Short mmCIF file of C-alpha atoms and ligand atoms in Angstrom, two decimals:
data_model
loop_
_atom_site.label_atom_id
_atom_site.label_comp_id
_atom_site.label_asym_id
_atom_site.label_seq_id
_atom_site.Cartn_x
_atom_site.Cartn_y
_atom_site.Cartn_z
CA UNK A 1 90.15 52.44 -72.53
CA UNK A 2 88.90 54.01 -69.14
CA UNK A 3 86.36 53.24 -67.57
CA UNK A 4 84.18 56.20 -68.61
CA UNK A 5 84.83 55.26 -72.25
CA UNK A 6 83.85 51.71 -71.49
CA UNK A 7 80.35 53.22 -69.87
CA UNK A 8 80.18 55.92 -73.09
CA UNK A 9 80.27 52.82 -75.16
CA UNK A 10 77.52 51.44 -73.84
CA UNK A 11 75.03 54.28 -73.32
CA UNK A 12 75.52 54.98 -77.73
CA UNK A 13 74.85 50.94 -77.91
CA UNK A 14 71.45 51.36 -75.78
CA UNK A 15 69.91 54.38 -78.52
CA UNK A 16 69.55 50.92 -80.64
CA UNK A 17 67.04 49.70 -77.99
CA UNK A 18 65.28 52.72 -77.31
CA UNK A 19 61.54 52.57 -78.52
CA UNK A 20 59.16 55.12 -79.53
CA UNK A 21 56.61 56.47 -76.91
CA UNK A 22 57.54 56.94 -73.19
CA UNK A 23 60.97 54.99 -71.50
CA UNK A 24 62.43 54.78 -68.11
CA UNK A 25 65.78 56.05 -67.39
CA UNK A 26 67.88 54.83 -64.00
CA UNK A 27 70.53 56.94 -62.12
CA UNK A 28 74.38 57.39 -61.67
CA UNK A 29 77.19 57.84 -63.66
CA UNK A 30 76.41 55.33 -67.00
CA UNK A 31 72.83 56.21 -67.19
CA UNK A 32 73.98 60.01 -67.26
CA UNK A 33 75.97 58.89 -70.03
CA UNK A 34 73.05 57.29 -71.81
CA UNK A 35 70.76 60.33 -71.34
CA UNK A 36 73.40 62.28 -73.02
CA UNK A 37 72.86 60.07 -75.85
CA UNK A 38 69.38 60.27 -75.70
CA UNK A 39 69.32 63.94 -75.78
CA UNK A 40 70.50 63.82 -79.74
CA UNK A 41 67.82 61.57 -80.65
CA UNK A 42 65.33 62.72 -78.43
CA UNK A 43 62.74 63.62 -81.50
CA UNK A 44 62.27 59.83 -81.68
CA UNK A 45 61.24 59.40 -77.60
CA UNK A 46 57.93 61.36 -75.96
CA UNK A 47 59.59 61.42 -73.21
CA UNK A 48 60.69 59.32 -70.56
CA UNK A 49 60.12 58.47 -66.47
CA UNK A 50 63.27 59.07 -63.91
CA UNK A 51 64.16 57.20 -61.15
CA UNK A 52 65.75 59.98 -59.64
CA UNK A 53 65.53 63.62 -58.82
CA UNK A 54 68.65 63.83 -60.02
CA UNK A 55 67.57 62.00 -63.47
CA UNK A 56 64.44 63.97 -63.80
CA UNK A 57 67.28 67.54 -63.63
CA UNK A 58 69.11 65.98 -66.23
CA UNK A 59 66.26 65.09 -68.36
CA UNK A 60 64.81 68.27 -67.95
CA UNK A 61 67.97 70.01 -68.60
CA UNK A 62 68.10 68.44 -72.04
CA UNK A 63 64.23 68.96 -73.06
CA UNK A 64 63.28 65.62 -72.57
CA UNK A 65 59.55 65.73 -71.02
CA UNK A 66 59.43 63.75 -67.60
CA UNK A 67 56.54 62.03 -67.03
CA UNK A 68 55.25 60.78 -63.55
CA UNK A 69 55.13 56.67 -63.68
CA UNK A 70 51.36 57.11 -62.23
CA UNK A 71 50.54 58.92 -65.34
CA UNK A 72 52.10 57.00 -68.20
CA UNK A 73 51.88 52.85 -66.42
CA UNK A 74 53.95 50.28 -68.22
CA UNK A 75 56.84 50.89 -70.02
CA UNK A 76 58.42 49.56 -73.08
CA UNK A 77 61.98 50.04 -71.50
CA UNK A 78 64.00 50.57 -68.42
CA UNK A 79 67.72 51.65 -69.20
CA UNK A 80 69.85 51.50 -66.04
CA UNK A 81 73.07 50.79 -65.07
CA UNK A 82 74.13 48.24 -62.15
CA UNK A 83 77.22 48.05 -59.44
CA UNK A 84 77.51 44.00 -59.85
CA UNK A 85 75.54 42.18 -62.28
CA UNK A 86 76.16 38.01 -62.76
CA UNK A 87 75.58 35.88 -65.83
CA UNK A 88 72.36 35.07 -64.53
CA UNK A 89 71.20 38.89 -65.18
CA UNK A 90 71.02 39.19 -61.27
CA UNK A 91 72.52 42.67 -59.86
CA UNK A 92 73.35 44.79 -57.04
CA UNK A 93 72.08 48.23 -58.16
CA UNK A 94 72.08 51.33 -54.88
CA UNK A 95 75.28 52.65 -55.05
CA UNK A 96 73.89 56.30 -56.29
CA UNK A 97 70.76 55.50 -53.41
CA UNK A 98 68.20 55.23 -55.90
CA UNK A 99 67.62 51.92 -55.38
CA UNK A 100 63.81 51.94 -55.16
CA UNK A 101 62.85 53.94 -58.09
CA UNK A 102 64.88 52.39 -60.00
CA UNK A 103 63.14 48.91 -58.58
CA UNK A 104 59.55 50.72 -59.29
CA UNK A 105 60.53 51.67 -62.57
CA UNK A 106 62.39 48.10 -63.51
CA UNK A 107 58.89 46.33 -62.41
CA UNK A 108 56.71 48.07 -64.88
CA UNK A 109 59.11 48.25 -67.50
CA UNK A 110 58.64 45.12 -70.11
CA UNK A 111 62.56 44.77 -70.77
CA UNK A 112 65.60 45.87 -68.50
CA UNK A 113 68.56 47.30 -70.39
CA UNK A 114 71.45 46.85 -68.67
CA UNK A 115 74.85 48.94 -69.02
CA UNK A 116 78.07 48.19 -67.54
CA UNK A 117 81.54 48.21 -68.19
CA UNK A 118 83.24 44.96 -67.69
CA UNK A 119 84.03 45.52 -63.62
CA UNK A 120 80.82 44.82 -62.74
CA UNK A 121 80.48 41.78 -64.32
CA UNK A 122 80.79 38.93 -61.61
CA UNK A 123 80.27 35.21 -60.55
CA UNK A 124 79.26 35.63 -57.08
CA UNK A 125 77.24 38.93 -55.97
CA UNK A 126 78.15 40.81 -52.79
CA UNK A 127 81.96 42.58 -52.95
CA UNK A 128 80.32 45.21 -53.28
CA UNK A 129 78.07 46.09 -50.11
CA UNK A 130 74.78 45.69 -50.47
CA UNK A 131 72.40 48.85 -50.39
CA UNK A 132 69.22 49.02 -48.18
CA UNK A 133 66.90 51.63 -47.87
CA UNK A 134 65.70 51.77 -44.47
CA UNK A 135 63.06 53.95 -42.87
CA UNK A 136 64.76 56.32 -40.26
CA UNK A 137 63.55 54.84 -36.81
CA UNK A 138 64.29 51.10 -37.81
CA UNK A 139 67.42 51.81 -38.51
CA UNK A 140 68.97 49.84 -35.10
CA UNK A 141 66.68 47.19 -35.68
CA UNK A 142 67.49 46.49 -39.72
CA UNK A 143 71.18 47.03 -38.93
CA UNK A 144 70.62 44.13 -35.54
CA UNK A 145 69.05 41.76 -38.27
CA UNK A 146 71.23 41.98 -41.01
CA UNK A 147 74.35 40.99 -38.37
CA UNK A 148 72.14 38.09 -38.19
CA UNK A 149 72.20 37.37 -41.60
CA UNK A 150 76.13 37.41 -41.59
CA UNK A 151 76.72 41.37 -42.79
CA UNK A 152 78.27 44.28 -41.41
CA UNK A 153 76.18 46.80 -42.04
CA UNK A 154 77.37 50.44 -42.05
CA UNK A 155 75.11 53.80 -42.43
CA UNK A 156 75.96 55.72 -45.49
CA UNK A 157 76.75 58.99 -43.99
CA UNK A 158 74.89 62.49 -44.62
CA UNK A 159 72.87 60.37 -47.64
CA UNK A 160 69.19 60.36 -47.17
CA UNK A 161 66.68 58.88 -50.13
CA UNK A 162 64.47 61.02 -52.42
CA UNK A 163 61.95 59.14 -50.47
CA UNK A 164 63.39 60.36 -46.78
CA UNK A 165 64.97 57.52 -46.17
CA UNK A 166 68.37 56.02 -45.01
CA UNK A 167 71.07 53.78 -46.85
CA UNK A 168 72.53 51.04 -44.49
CA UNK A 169 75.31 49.39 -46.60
CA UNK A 170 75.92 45.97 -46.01
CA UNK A 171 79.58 44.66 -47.00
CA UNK A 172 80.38 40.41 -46.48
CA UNK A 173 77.82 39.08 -47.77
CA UNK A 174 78.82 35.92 -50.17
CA UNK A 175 75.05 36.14 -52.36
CA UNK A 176 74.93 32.58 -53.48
CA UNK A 177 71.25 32.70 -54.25
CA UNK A 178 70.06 36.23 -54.93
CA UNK A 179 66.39 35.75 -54.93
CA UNK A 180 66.04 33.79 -51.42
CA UNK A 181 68.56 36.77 -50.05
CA UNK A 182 66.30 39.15 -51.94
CA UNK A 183 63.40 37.73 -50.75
CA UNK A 184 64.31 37.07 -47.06
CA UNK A 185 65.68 40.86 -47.05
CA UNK A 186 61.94 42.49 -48.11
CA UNK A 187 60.87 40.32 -44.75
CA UNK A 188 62.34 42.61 -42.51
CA UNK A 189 60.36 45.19 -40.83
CA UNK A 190 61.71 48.85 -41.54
CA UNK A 191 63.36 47.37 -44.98
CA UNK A 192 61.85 49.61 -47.98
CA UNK A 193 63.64 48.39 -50.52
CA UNK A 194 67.10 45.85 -51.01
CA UNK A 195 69.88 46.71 -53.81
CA UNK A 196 68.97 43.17 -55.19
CA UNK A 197 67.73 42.80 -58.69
CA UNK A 198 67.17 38.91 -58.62
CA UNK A 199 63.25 38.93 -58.92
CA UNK A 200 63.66 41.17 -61.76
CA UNK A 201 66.26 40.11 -63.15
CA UNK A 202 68.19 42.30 -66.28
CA UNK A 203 66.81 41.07 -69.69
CA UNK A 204 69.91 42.44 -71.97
CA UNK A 205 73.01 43.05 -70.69
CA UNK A 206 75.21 45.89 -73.07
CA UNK A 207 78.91 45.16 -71.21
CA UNK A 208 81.49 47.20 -72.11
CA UNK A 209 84.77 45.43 -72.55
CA UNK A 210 88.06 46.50 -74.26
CA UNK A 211 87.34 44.55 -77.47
CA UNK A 212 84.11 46.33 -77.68
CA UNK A 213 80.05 46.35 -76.83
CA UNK A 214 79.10 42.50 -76.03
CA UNK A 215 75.22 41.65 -75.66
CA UNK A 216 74.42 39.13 -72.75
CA UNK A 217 71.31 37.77 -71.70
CA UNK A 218 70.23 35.43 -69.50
C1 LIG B 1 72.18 54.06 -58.55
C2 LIG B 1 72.53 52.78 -59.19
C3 LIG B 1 73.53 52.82 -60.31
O1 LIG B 1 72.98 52.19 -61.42
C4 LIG B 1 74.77 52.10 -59.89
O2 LIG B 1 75.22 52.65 -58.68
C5 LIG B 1 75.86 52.21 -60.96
O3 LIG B 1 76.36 53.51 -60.98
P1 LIG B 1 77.41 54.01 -62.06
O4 LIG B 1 76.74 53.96 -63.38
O5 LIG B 1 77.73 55.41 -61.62
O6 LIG B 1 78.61 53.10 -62.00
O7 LIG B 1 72.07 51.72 -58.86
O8 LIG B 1 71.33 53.88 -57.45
#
């Protein structure tokens, strides 16, 4: 199977979590796949909240209402995909930039759905670089720190946030304790948001694998 059947598998396993009411819906390539899903059973949904421009378009595109977050406040669900995730429901999420919506939406969401195919499933966080969303002039001074901390941070190129922002992507980092790195990371003057899920953590984990869906949590 490729890897976009592995993520197709997944998104049709999530419509089996999907509640009635109002749900959140991430960003990038699986969750398009899951709002794809959505869109045939969208009579059951009142909508749902993006954490994207990008997400609200597609939504949109397929009739699903978007709601603003500030309008609806918590959510049932969160359904999201992830670029590493561990055991321990702890991810890397970024790679499409939307890394803090998607952290808005996770925290007032009572259960995080997460869909991957079996690549991102990992022991030890950090091959892949770590997103940060950085505000424009601390951009020097984030990228200074985060040598400190061990990583080579690079800029992603041309990419700026739905909030204005910057991506500084930071590749050898060896995450042996995501929430302390996730933690220390938010200290950082100029940091808006790090790519690590580790205080809110994944609840269910829907993994696509060659042998089929497998459910994980933590
Ligand atoms: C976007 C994200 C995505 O969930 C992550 O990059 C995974 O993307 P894909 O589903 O395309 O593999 O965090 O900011």
């Amino acid at each position: 199977m490729t890897q976009d059947e592995l993520k197709k598998a997944v998104a049709r396993a999530a419509i089996d979590y999907v509640p009635q009411g109002i749900i959140g819906v991430g960003t990038g390539s699986t969750a398009n796949f899951f709002i794809e899903e959505l869109a045939k059973v969208k009579g059951r949904i009142d909508g749902a909240v993006a954490s994207s421009e990008a997400t609200a378009q597609r939504l949109k595109s397929h009739g699903i209402t978007v709601y603003e977050l500030n309008d609806v406040g918590e959510l049932e669900v969160y359904v999201d995909g992830a670029d590493e995730i561990t055991a321990h429901m702890h991810m890397i999420k970024g790679g499409g930039g939307a890394l803090t919506r998607e952290k808005i939406v996770a925290a007032c969401s009572r259960k995080f759905i997460c869909l991957a195919d079996q690549s991102k499933l990992v022991d030890v966080l950090g091959r892949f670089p770590l997103p940060i969303e950085v505000i424009p002039m601390a951009r020097s001074y984030v990228a200074r720190k985060l040598v400190q901390l061990g990583g080579q941070p690079r800029l992603r190129e041309g990419f700026t946030t739905d909030n204005g922002n910057v991506i500084l992507d930071i590749a050898g980092l060896n995450i042996m304790n995501p929430v302390e790195m996730e933690t220390r990371l938010n200290q950082i003057v100029g940091v808006v948001t790090n790519g690590l899920f580790a205080l809110r953590p994944a609840d269910v984990l829907l993994l696509g694998t060659t042998d089929g869906v497998t459910t994980m949590r933590a």
